[in-house]
PDB file of C-alpha atoms and ligand atoms in Angstrom:
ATOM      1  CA  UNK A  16       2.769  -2.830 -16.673  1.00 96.00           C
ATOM      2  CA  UNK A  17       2.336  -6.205 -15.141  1.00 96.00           C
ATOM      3  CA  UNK A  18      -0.010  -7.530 -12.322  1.00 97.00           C
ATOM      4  CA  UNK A  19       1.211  -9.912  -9.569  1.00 96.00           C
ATOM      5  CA  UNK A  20      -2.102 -10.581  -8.319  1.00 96.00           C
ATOM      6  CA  UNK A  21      -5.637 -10.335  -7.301  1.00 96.00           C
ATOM      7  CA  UNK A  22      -7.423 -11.722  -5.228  1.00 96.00           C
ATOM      8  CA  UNK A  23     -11.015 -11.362  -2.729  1.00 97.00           C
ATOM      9  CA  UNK A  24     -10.670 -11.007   0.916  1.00 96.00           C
ATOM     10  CA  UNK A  25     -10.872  -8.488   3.588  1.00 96.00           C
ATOM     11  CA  UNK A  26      -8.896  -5.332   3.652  1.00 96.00           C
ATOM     12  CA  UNK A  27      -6.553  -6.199   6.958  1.00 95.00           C
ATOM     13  CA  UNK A  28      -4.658  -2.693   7.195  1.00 94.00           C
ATOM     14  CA  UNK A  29      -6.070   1.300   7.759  1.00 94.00           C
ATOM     15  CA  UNK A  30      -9.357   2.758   7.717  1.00 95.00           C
ATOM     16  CA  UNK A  31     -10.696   0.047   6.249  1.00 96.00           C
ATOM     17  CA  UNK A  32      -9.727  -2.761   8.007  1.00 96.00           C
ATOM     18  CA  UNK A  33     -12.375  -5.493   7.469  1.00 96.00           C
ATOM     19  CA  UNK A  34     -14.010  -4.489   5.081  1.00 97.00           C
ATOM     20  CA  UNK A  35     -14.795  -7.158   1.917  1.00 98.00           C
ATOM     21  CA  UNK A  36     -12.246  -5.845  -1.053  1.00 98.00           C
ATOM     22  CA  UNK A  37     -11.029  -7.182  -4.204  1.00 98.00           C
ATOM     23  CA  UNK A  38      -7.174  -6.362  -4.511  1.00 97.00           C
ATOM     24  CA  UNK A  39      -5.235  -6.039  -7.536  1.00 98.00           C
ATOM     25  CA  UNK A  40      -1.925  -6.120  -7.053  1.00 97.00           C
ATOM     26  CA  UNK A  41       1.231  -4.395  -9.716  1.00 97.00           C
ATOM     27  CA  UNK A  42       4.965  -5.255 -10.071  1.00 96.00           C
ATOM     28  CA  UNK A  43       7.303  -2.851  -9.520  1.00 96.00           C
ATOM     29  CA  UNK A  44       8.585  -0.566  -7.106  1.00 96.00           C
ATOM     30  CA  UNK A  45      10.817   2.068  -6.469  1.00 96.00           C
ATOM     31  CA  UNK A  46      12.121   1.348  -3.399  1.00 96.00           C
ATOM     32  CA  UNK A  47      13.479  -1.943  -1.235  1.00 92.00           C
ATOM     33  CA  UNK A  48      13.000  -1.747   1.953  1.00 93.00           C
ATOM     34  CA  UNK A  49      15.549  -4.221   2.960  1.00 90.00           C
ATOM     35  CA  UNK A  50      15.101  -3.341   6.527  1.00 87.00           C
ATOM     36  CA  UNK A  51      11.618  -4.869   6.998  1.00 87.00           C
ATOM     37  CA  UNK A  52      13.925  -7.743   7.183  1.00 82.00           C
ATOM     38  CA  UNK A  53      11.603 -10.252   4.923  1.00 85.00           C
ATOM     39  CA  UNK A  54      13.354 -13.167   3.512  1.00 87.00           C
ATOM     40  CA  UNK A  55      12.476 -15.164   0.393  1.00 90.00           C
ATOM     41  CA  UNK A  56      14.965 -17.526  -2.255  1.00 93.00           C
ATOM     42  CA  UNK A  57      15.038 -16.260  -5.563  1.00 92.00           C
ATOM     43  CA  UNK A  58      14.336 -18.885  -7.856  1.00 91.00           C
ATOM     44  CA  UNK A  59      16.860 -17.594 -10.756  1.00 91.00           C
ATOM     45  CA  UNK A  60      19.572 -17.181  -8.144  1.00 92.00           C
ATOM     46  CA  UNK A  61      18.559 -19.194  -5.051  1.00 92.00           C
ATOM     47  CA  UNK A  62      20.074 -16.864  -2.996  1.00 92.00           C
ATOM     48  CA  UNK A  63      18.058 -14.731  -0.343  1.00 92.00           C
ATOM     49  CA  UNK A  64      16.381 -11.890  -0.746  1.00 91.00           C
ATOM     50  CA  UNK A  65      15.652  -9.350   1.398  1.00 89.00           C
ATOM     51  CA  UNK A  66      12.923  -7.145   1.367  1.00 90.00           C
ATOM     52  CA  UNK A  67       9.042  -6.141   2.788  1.00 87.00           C
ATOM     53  CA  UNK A  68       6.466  -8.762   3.180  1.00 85.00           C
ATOM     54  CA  UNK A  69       5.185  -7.633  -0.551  1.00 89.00           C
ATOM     55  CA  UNK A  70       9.028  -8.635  -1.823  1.00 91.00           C
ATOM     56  CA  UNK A  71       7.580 -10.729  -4.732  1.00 92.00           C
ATOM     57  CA  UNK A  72       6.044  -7.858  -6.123  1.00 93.00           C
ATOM     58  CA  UNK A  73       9.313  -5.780  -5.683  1.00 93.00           C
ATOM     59  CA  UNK A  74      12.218  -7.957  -6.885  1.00 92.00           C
ATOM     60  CA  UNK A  75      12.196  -8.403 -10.471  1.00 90.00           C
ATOM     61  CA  UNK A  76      13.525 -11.992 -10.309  1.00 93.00           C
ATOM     62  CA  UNK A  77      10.111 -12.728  -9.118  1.00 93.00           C
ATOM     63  CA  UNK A  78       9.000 -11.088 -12.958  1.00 92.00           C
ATOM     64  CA  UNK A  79       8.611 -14.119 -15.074  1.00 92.00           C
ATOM     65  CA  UNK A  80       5.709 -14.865 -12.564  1.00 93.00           C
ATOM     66  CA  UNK A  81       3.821 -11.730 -13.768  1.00 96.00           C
ATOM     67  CA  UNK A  82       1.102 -11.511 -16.083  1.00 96.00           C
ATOM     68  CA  UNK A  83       1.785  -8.341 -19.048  1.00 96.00           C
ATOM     69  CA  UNK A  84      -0.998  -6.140 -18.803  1.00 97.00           C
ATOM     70  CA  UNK A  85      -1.932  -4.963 -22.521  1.00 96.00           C
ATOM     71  CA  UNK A  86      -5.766  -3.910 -22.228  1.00 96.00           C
ATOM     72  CA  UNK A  87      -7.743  -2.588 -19.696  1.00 97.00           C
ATOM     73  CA  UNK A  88      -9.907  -5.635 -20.070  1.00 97.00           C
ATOM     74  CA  UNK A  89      -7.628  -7.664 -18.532  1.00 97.00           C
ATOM     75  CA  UNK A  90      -7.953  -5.701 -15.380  1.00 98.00           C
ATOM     76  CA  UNK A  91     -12.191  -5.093 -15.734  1.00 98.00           C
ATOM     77  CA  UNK A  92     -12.765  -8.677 -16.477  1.00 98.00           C
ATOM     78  CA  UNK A  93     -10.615 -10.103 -13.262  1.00 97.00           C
ATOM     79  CA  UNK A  94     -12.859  -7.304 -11.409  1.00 98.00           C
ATOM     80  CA  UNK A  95     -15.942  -8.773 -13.119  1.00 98.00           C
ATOM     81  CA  UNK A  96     -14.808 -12.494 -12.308  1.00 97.00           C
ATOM     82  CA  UNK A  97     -14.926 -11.671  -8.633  1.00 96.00           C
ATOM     83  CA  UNK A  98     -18.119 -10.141  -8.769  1.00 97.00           C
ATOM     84  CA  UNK A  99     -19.845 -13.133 -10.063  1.00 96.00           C
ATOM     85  CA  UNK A 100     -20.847 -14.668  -6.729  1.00 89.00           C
ATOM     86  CA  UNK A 101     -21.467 -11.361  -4.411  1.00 96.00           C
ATOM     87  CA  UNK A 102     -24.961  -9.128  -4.621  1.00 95.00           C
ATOM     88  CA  UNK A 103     -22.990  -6.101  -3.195  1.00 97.00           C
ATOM     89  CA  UNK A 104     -19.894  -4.051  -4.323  1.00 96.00           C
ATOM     90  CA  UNK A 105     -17.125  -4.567  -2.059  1.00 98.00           C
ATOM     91  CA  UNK A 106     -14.022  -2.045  -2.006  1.00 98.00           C
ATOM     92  CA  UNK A 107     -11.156  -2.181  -4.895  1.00 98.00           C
ATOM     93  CA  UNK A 108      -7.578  -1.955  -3.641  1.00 98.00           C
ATOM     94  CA  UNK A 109      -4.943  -1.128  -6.411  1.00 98.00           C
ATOM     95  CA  UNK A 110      -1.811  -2.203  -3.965  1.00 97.00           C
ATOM     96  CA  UNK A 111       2.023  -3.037  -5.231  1.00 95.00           C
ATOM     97  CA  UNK A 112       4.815  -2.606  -5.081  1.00 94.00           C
ATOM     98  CA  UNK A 113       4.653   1.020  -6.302  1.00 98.00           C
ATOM     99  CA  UNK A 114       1.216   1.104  -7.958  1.00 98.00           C
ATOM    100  CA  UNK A 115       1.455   5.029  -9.039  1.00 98.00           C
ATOM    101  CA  UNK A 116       4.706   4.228 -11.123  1.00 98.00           C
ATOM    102  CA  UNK A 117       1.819   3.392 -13.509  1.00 98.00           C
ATOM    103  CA  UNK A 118      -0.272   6.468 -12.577  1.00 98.00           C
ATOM    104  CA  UNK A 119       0.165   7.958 -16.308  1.00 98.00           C
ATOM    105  CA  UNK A 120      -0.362   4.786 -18.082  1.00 98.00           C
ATOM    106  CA  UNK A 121      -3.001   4.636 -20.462  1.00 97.00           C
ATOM    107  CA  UNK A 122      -4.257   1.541 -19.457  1.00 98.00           C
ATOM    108  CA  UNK A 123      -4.255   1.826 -15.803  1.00 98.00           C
ATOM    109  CA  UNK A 124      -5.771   5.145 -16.257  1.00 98.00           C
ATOM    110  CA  UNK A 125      -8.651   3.909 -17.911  1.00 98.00           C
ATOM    111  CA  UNK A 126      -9.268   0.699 -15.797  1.00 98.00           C
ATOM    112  CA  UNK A 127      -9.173   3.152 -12.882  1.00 98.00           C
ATOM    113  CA  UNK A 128     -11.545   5.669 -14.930  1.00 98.00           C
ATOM    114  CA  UNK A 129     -13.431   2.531 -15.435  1.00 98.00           C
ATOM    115  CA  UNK A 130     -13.703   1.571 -11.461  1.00 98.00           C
ATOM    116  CA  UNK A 131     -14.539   5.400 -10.526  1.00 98.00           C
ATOM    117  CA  UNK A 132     -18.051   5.180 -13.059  1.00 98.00           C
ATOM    118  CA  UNK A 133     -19.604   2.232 -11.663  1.00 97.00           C
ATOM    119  CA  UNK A 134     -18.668   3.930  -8.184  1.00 97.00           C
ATOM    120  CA  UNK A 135     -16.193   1.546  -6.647  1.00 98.00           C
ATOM    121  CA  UNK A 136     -14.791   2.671  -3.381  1.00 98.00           C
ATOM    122  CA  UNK A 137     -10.709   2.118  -4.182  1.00 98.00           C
ATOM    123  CA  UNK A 138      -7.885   2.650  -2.288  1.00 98.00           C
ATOM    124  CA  UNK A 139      -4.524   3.153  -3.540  1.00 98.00           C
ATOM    125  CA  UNK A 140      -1.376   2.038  -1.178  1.00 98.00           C
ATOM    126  CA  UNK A 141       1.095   4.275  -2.253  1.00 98.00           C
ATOM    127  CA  UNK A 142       4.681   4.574  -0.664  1.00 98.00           C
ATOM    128  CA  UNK A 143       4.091   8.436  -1.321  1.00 98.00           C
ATOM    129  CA  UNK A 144       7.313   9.392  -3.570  1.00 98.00           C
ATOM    130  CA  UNK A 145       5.236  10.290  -6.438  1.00 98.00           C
ATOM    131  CA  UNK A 146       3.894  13.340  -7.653  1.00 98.00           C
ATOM    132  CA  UNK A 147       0.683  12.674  -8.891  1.00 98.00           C
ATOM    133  CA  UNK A 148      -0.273  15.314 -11.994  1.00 98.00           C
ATOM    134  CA  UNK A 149      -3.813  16.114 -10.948  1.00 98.00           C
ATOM    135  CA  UNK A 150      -4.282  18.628 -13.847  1.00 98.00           C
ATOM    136  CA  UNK A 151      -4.095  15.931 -16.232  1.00 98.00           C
ATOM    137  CA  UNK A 152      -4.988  13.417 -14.406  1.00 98.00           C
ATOM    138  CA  UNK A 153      -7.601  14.089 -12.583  1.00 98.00           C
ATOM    139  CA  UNK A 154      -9.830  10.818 -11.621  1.00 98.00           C
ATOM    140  CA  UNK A 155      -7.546  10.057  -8.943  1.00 98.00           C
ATOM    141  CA  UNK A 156      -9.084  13.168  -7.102  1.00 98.00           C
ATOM    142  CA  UNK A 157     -11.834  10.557  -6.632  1.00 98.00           C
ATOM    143  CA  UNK A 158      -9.012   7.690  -4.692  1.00 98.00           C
ATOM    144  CA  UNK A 159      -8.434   7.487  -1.433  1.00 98.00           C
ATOM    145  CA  UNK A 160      -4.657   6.705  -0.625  1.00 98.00           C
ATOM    146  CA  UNK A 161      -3.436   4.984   2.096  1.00 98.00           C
ATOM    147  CA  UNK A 162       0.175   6.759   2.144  1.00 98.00           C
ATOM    148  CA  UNK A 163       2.278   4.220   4.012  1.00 97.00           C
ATOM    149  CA  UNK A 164       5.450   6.716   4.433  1.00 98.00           C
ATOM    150  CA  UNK A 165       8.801   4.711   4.796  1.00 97.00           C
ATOM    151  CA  UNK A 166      10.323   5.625   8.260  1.00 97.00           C
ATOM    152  CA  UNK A 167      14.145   4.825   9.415  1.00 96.00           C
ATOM    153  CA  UNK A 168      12.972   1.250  10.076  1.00 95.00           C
ATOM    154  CA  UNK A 169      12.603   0.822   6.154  1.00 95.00           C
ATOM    155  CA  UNK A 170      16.623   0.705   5.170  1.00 94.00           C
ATOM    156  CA  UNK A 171      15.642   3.752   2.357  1.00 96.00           C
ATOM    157  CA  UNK A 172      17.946   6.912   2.520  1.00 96.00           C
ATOM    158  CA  UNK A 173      15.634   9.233   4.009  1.00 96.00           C
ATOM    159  CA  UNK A 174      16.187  11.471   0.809  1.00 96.00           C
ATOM    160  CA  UNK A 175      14.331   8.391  -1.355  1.00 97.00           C
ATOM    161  CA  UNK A 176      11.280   8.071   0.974  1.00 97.00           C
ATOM    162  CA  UNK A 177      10.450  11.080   2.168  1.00 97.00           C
ATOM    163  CA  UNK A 178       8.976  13.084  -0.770  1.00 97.00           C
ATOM    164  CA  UNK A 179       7.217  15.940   1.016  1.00 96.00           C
ATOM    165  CA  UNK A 180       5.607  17.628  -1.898  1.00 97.00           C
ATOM    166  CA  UNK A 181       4.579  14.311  -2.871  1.00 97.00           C
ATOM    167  CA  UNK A 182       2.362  13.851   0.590  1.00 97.00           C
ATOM    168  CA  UNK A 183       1.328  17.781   0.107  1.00 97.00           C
ATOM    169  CA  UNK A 184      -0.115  17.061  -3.251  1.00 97.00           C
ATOM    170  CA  UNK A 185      -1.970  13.991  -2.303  1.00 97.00           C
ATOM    171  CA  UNK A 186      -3.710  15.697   0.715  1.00 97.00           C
ATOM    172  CA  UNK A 187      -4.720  18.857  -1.268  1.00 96.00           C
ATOM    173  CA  UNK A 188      -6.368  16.461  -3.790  1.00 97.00           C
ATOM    174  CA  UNK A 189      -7.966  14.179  -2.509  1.00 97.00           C
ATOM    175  CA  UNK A 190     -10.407  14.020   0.689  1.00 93.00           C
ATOM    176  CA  UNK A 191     -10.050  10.938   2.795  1.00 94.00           C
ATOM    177  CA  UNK A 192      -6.337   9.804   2.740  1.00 97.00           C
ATOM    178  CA  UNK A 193      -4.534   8.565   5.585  1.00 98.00           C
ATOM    179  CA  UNK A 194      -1.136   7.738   6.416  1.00 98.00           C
ATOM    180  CA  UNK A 195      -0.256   4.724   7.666  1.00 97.00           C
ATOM    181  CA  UNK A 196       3.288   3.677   9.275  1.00 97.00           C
ATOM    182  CA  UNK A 197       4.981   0.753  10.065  1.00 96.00           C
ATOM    183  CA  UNK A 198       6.949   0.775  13.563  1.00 97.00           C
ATOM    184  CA  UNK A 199       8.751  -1.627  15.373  1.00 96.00           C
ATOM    185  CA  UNK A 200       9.868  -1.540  19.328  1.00 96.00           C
ATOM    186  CA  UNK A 201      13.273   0.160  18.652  1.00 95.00           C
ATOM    187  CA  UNK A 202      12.149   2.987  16.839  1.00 96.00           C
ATOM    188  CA  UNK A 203       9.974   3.692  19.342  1.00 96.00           C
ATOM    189  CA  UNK A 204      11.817   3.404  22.291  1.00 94.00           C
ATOM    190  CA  UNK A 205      14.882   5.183  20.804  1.00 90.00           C
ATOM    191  CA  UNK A 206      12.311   8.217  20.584  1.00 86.00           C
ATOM    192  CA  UNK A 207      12.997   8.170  16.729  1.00 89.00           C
ATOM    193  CA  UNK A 208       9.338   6.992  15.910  1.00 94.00           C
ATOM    194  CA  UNK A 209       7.298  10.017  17.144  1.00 94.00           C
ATOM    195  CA  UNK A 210      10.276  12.696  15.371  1.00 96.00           C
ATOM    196  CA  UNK A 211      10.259  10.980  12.109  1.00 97.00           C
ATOM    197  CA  UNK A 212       6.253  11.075  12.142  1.00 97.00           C
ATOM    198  CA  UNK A 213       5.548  14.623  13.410  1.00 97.00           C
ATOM    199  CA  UNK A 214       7.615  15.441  10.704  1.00 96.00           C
ATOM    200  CA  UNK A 215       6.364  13.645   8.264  1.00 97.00           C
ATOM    201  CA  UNK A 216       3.182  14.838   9.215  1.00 97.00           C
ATOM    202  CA  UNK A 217       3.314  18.100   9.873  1.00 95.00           C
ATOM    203  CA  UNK A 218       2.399  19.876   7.095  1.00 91.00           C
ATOM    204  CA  UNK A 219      -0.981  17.637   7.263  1.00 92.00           C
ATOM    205  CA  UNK A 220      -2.441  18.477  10.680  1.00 92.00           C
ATOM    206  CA  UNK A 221      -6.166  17.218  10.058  1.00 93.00           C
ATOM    207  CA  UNK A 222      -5.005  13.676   8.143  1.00 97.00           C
ATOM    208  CA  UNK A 223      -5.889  10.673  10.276  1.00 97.00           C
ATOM    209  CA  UNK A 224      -2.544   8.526  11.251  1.00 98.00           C
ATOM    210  CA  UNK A 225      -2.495   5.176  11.473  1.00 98.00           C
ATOM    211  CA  UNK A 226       0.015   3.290  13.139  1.00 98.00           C
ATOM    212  CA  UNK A 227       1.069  -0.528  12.505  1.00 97.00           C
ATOM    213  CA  UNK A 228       3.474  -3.139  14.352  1.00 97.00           C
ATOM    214  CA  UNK A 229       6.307  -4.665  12.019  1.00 94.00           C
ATOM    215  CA  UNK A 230       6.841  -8.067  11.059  1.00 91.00           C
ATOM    216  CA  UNK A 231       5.142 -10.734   8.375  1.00 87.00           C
ATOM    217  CA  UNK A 232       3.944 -13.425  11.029  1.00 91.00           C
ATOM    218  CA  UNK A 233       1.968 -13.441  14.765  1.00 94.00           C
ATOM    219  CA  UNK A 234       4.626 -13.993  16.261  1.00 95.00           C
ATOM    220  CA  UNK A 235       6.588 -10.890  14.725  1.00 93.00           C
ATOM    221  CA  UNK A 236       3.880  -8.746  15.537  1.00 95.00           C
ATOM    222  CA  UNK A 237       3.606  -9.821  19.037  1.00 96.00           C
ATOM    223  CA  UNK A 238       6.643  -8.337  19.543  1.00 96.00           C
ATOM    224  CA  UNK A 239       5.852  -5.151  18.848  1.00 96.00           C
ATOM    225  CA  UNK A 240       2.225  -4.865  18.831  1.00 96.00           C
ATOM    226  CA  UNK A 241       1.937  -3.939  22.747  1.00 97.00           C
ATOM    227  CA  UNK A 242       4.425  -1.129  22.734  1.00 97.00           C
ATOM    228  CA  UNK A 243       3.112   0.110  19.907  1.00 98.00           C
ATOM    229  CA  UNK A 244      -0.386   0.665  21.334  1.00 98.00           C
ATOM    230  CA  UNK A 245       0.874   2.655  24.437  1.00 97.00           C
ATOM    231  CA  UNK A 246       2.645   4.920  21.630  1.00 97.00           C
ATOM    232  CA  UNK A 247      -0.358   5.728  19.765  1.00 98.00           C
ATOM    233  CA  UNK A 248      -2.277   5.810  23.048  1.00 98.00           C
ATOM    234  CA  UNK A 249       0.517   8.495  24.031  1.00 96.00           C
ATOM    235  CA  UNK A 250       0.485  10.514  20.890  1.00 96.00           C
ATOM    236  CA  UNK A 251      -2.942  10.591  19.914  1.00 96.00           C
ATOM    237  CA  UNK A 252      -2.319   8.082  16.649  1.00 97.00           C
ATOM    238  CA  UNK A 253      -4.805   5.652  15.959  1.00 98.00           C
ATOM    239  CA  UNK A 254      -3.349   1.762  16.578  1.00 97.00           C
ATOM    240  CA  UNK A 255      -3.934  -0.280  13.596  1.00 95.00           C
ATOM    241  CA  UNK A 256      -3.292  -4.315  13.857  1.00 95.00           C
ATOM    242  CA  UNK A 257      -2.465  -6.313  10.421  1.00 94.00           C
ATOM    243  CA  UNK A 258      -5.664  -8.652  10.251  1.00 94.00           C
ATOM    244  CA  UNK A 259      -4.396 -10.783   7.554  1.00 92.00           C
ATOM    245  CA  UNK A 260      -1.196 -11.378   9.341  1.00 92.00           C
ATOM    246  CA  UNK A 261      -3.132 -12.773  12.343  1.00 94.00           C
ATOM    247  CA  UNK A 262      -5.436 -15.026  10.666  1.00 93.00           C
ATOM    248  CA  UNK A 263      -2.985 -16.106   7.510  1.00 91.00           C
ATOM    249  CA  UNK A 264       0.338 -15.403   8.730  1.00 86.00           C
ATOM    250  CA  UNK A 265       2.649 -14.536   5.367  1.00 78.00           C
ATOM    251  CA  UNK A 266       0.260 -16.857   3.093  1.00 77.00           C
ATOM    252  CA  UNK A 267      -0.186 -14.931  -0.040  1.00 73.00           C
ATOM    253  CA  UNK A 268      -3.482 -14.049  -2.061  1.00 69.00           C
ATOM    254  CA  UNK A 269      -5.844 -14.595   1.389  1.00 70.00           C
TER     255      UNK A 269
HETATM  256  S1  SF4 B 325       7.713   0.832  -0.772  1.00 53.71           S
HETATM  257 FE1  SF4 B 325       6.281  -0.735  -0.076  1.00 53.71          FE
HETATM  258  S2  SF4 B 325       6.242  -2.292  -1.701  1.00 53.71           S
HETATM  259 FE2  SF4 B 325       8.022  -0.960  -2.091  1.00 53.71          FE
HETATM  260  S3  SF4 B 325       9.698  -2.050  -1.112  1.00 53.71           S
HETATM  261 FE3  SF4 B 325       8.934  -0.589   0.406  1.00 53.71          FE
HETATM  262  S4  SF4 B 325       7.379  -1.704   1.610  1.00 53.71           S
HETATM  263 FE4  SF4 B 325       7.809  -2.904  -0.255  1.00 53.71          FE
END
């Protein structure tokens, strides 16, 4: 298991947009995305990569930049460090990559066991593809997931990110997910976006959806941001801006 990152700041995506949250983020995924269209150079390579905006996380030649995680006191004492300075608990998000490949791991298991008994409010952004075994596992009963559902716009073969007994299990376990979608001006106006969500969706009726324009910088937003708003406006979805885009652009670790 290996950690990318953590970091302090404010949650800028979902339900809990704005609020103060410490984010620790794992390595790994088990998907690309290659049609978010992000663009980095590897640096074993130097060729481009494509990918989402969380690409370093993702691509493994970004690995030897990864920290091993081999105790779960690596993980409490980076929480603890964070907490030094602040008289209040802020929110915990456990983002990726895929964070739930690790779901069964001892370690994260017991960091997240850890979190849940000093009451930390945590999020888990999930892609959704992952069963979660709630008989034997069940602390994560006690996460909220933000289940950001790949649509068309994502590259995946629909058969790799669209896991519906996956989503199922997820909503009949837990009480205050949400999905959250990325969506960019075609999708919408080719009358693909609202299919692919009701979907999606459907089996979920009473789960809040969140809706959020594509692209890693203002200006990539912009382009989508205005259209998207009249969609969600139109279908009863609740618009959802990326804050840490518009104040940081694609700066990492803000
Ligand atoms: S599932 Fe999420 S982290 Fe994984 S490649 Fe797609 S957008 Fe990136």
């Amino acid at each position: 298991m290996y950690l990318v990152e953590s970091f302090y700041t404010i949650q800028g995506e979902g339900k809990f947009a704005g609020f103060n949250s410490i984010f620790l983020r794992f390595g790994g995924c088990n998907l690309t995305c290659k049609g978010f269209n992000s663009q980095i150079i590897s640096p074993i390579t130097g060729e481009i990569i494509k990918g989402c905006d969380s690409i370093q996380a993702v691509n493994r030649d970004f690995k030897q930049e990864w920290v091993s995680i081999y105790d779960k006191k690596q993980l409490s004492n980076i929480v603890k460090n964070h907490l030094k300075n602040l008289s209040f608990k802020p929110h915990i998000v456990i983002t990726g990559g895929e964070p739930l490949l690790f779901y069964k791991n001892k370690i994260f298991y017991e960091f997240i066991s850890w979190l849940i008994k000093r009451n930390f409010i945590i999020t888990i952004e999930t892609n959704t593809t992952i069963e979660i075994d709630f008989k034997r596992f069940p602390i994560y009963k006690k996460i909220i997931f933000a289940m950001g559902v790949k649509l068309s716009n994502s590259g995946e073969d629909k058969k790799n990110r669209i896991k519906p007994k996956a989503i199922k299990n997820l909503i009949n376990n837990t009480k205050k997910s949400f999905f959250k979608f990325v969506l960019d001006k075609n999708l919408i106006t080719n009358q693909k976006a609202d299919k692919q969500i009701k979907k999606i969706t459907a089996q979920c009726p009473q789960t809040d959806i969140y809706c959020m324009p594509l692209g890693d910088t203002p200006q990539k937003l912009n382009l989508h941001d205005k259209i998207l708003v009249e969609f969600c406006k139109k279908n009863g979805y609740i618009y959802m801006d990326r804050l840490h885009i518009r104040l940081w652009g694609n700066k990492k670790g803000v």
